[in-house]
mmCIF file of C-alpha atoms in Angstrom:
data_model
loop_
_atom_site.group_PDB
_atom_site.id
_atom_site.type_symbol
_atom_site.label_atom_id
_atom_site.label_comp_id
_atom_site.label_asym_id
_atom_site.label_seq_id
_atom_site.Cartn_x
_atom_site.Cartn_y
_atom_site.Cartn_z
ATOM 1 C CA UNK N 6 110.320 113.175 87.435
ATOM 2 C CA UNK N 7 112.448 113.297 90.535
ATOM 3 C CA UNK N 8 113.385 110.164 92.747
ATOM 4 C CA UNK N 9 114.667 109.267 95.830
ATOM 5 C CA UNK N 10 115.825 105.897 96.593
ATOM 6 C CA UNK N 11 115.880 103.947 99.864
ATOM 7 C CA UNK N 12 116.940 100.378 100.240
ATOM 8 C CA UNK N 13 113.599 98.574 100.733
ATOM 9 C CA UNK N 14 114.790 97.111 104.233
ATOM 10 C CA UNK N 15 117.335 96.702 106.695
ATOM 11 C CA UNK N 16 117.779 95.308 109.968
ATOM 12 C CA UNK N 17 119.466 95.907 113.160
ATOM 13 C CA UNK N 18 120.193 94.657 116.464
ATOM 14 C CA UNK N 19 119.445 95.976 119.626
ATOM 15 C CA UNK N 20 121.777 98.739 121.222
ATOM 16 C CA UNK N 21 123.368 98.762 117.725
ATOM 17 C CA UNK N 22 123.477 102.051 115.135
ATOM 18 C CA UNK N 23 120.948 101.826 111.808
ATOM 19 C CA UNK N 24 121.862 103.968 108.763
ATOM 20 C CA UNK N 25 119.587 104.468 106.389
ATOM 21 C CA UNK N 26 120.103 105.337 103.101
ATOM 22 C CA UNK N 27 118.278 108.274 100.402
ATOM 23 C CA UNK N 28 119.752 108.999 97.044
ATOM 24 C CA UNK N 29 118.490 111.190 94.447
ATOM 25 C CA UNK N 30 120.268 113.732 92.059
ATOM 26 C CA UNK N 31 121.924 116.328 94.081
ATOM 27 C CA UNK N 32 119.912 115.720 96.958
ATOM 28 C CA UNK N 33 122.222 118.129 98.630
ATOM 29 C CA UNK N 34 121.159 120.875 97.470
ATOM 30 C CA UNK N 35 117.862 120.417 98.657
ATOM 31 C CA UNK N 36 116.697 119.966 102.418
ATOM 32 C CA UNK N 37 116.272 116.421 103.322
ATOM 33 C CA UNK N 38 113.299 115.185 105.792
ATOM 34 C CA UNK N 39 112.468 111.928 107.440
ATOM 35 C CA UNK N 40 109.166 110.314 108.361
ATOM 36 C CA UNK N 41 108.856 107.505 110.882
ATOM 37 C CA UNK N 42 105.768 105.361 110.550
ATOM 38 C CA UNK N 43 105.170 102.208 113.042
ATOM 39 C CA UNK N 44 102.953 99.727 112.023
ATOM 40 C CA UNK N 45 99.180 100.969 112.070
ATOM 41 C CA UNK N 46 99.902 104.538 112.480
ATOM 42 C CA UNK N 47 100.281 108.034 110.756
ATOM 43 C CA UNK N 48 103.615 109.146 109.880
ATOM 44 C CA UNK N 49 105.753 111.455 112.387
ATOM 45 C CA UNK N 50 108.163 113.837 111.550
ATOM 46 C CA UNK N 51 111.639 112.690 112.736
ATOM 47 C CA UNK N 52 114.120 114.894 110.831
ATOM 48 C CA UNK N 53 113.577 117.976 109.472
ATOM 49 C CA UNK N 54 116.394 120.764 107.537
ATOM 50 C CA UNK N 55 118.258 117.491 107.208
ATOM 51 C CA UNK N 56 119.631 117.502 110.851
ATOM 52 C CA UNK N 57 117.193 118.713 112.929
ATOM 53 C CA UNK N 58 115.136 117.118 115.513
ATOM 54 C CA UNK N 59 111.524 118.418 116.443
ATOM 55 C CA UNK N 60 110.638 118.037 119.955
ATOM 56 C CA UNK N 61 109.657 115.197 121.245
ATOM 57 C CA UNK N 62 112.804 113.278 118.950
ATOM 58 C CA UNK N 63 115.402 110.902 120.684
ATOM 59 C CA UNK N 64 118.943 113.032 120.319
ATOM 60 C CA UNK N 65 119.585 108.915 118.671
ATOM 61 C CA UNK N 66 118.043 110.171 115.725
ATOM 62 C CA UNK N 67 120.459 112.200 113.511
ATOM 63 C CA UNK N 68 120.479 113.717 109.763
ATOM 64 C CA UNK N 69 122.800 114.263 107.178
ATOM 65 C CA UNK N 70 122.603 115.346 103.807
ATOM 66 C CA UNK N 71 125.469 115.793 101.239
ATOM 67 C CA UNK N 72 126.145 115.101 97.722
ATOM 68 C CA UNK N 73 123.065 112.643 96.366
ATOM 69 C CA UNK N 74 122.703 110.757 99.570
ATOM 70 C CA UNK N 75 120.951 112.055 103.008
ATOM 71 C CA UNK N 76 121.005 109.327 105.497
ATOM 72 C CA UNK N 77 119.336 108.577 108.738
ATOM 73 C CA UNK N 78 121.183 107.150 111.766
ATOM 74 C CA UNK N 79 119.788 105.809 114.581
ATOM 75 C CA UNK N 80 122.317 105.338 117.241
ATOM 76 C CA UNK N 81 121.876 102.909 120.461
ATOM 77 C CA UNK N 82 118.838 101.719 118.178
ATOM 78 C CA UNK N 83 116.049 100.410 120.436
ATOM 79 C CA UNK N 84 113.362 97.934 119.612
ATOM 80 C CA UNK N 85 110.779 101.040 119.666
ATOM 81 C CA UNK N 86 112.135 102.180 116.587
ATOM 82 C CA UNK N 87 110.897 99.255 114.719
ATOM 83 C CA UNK N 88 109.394 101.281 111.545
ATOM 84 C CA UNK N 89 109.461 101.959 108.190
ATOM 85 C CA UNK N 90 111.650 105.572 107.292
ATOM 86 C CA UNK N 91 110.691 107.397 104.613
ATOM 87 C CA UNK N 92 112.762 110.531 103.242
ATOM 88 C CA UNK N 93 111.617 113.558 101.607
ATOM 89 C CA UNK N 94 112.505 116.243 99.822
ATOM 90 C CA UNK N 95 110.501 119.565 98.451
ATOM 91 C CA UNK N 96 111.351 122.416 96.011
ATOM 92 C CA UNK N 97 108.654 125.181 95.436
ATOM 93 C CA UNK N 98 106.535 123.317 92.920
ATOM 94 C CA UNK N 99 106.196 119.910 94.657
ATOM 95 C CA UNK N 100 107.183 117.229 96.798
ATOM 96 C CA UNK N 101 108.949 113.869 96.617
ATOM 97 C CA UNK N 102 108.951 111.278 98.802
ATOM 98 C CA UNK N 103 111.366 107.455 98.771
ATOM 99 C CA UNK N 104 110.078 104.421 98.899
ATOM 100 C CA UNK N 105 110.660 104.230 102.236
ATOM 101 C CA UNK N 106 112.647 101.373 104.628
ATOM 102 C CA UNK N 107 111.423 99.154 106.754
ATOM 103 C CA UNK N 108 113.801 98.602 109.964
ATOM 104 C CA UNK N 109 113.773 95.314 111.992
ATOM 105 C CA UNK N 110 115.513 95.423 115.327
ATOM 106 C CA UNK N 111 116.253 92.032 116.290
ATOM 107 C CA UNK I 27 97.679 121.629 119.671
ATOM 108 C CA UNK I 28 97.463 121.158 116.323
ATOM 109 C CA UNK I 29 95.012 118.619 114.989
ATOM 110 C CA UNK I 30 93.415 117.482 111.682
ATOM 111 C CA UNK I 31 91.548 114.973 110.967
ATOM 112 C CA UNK I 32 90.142 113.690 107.451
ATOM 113 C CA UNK I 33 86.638 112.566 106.407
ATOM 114 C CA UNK I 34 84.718 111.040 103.313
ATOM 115 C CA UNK I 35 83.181 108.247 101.904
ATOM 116 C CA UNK I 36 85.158 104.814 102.627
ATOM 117 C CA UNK I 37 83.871 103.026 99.142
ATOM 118 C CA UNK I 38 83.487 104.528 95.958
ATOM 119 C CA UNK I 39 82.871 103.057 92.983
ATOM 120 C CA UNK I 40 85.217 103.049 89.454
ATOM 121 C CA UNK I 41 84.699 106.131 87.500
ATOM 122 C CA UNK I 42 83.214 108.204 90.139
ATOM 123 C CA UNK I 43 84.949 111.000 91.847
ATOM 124 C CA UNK I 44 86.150 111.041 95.582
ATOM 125 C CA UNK I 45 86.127 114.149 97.322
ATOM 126 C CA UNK I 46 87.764 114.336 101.166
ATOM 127 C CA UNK I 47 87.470 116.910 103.539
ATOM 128 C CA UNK I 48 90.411 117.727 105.710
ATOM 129 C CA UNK I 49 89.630 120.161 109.242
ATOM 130 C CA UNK I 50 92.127 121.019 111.168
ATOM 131 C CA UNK I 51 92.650 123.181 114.546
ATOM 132 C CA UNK I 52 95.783 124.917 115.858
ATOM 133 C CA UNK I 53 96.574 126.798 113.054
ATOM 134 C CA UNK I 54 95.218 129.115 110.205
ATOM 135 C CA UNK I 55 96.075 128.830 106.455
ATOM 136 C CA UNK I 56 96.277 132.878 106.537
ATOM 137 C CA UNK I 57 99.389 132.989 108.424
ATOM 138 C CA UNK I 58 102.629 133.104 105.887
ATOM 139 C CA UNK I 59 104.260 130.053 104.813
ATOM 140 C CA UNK I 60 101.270 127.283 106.623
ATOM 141 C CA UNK I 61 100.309 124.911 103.829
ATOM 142 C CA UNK I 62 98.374 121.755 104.277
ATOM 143 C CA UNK I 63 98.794 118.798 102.271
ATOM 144 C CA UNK I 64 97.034 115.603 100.967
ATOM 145 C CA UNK I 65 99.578 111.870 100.794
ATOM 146 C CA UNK I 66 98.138 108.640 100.712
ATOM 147 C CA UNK I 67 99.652 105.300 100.831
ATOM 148 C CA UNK I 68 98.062 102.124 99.172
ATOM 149 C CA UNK I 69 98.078 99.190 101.743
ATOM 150 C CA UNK I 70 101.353 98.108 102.518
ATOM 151 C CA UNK I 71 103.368 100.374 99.750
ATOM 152 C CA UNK I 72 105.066 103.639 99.847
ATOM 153 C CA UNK I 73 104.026 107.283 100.732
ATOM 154 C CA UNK I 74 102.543 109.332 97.303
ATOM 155 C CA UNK I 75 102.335 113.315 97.414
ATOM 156 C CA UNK I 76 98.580 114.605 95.791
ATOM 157 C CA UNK I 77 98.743 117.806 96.021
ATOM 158 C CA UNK I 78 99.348 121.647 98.192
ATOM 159 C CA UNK I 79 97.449 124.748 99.058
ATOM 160 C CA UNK I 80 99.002 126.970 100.539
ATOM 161 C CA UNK I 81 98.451 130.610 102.523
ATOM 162 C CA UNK I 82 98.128 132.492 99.622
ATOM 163 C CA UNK I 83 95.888 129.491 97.495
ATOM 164 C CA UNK I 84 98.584 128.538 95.317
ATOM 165 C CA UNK I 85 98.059 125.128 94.375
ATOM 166 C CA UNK I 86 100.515 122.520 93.179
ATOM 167 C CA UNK I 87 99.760 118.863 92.397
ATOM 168 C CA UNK I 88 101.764 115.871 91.660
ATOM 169 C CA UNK I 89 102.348 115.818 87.957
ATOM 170 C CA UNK I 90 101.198 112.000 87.153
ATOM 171 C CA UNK I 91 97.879 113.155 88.639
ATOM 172 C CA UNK I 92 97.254 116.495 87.980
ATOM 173 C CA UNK I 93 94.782 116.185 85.491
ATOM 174 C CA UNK I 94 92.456 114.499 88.228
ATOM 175 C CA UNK I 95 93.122 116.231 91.263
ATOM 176 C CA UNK I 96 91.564 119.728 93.037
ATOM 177 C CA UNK I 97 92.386 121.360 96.046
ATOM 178 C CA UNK I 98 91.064 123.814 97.740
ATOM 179 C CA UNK I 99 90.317 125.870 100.937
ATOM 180 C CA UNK I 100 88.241 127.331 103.100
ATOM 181 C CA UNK I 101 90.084 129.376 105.644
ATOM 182 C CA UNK I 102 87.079 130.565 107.812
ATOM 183 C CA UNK I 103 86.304 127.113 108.442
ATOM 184 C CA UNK I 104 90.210 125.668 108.619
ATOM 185 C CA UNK I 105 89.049 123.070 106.236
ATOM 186 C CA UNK I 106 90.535 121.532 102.484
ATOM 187 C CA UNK I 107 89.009 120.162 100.487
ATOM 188 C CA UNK I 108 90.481 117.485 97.529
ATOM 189 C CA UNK I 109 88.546 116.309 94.914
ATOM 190 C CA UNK I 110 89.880 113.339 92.455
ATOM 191 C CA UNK I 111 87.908 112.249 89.520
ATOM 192 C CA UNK I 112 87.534 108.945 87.435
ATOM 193 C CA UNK I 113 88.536 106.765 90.670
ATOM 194 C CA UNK I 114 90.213 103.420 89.862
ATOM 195 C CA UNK I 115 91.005 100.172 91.752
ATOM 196 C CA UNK I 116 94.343 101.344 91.717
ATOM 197 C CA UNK I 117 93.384 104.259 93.795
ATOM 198 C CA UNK I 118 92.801 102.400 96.776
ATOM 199 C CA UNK I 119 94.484 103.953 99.851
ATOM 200 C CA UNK I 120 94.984 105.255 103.144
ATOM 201 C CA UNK I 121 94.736 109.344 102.543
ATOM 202 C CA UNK I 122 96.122 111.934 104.839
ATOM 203 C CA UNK I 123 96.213 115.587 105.194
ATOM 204 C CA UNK I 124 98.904 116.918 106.654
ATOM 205 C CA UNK I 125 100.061 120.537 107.853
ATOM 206 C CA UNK I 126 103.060 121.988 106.281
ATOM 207 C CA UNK I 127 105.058 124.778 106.320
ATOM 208 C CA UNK I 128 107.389 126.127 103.335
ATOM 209 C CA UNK I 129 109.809 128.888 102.792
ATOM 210 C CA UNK I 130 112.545 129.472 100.690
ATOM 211 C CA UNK I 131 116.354 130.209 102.501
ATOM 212 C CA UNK I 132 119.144 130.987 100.451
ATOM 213 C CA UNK I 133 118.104 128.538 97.055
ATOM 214 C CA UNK I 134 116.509 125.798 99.132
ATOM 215 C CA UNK I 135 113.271 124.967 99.943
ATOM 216 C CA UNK I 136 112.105 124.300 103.312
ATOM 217 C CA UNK I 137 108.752 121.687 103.021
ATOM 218 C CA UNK I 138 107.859 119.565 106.260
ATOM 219 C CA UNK I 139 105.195 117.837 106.782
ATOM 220 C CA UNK I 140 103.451 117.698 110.532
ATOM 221 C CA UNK I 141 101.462 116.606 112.281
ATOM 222 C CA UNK I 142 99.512 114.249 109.894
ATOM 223 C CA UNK I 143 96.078 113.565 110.635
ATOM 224 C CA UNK I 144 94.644 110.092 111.207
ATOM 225 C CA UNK I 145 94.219 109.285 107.243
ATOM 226 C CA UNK I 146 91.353 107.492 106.137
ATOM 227 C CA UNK I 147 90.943 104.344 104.213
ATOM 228 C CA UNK I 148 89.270 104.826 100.490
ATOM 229 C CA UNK I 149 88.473 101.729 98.859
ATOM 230 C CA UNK I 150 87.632 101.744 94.892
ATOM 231 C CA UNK I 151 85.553 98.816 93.691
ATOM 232 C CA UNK I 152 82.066 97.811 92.035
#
């Protein structure tokens, strides 16, 4: 079955940039997503088409999504963004998601 | 505004089936390409896909579950429905439904995944 990895956590200070990491075979030719879920809460939609925002999403929150890896960075990363990420991809049969990474800002 | 929210039984029992009821607002499963989806999350571990239904009731589930899971809908109303059968321990979770929205553009697939409703909290145990 299909995977897509994400490093398990990372951490980042305040006012700093946060990449995070999804790999999975030729994740580029699929359309990457991202998730962000704080603690307690449902997931929201952060990334979508693997570098676009939905409304209501920080312009600090880009996509990319090339070869096997789509990453998320979070630019100027503020202590709100505390969360874990999870990516996501989708092909017409099914659905995929990492194992998602949980971000510290300290 | 779109809005779902999920109901059914917070304990069941091994070996019994669980069957959750998702009903949403804001949208219609008629229109072309609206899906809505069930994900749940054991505490404190990943997201897990179950299963879709989409506008035109095609139905795909995740393949390590398939045998176990059913989804289906009720458009009139704007709910889904997913039953899973022999419930385990293991099967403890958090379940969501979410709305989604799929096409196909030039070989890929576009699948999001939003707004998610509230998710409720099964537990499995004797």
């Amino acid at each position: 079955s299909y995977e897509l990895t994400q490093p398990p956590s990372m951490s980042v200070s305040p006012g700093q940039t946060a990449s995070i990491s999804c790999s999975g075979d030729k994740l580029g030719d699929a359309y990457a997503y991202w998730y962000q879920q704080k603690s307690g809460q449902s997931p929201v939609l952060v990334i979508y088409e693997d570098n676009k925002r939905p409304s209501g999403i920080p312009e600090r929150f880009i996509g990319s999504n090339s070869g096997n890896t789509a990453t998320l960075t979070i630019s100027g990363t503020q202590a709100m963004d505390e969360a874990d990420y999870y990516c996501q991809a989708g092909d017409n049969i099914g659905v995929v998601f990492g194992g998602g990474t949980k971000l510290t800002v300290l | 505004q779109v809005t779902l929210r999920e109901s059914g039984p917070a304990l069941v029992k091994p070996t019994q089936s669980l069957t959750l009821t998702c009903v949403f607002s804001g949208f219609s499963l008629g229109t072309s390409g609206m899906t809505v989806t069930w994900i749940r999350q054991p505490p404190g571990k990943a997201l897990e896909w179950l299963a879709i239904v989409d506008w035109e009731d095609d139905k795909y589930y995740n393949p390590t579950l398939k045998t176990r899971l059913t989804i289906s809908k009720d458009t009139s109303k704007n709910q889904v429905v997913l039953t899973m059968t022999n419930m385990d321990p293991v099967d403890t979770a958090t379940y969501y439904c979410a709305r989604g929205f799929y096409a196909a553009v030039g070989g890929r697939f576009v699948r999001w995944f939003d707004p998610w409703g509230q998710g409720t909290l099964v537990t499995v145990s004797s």
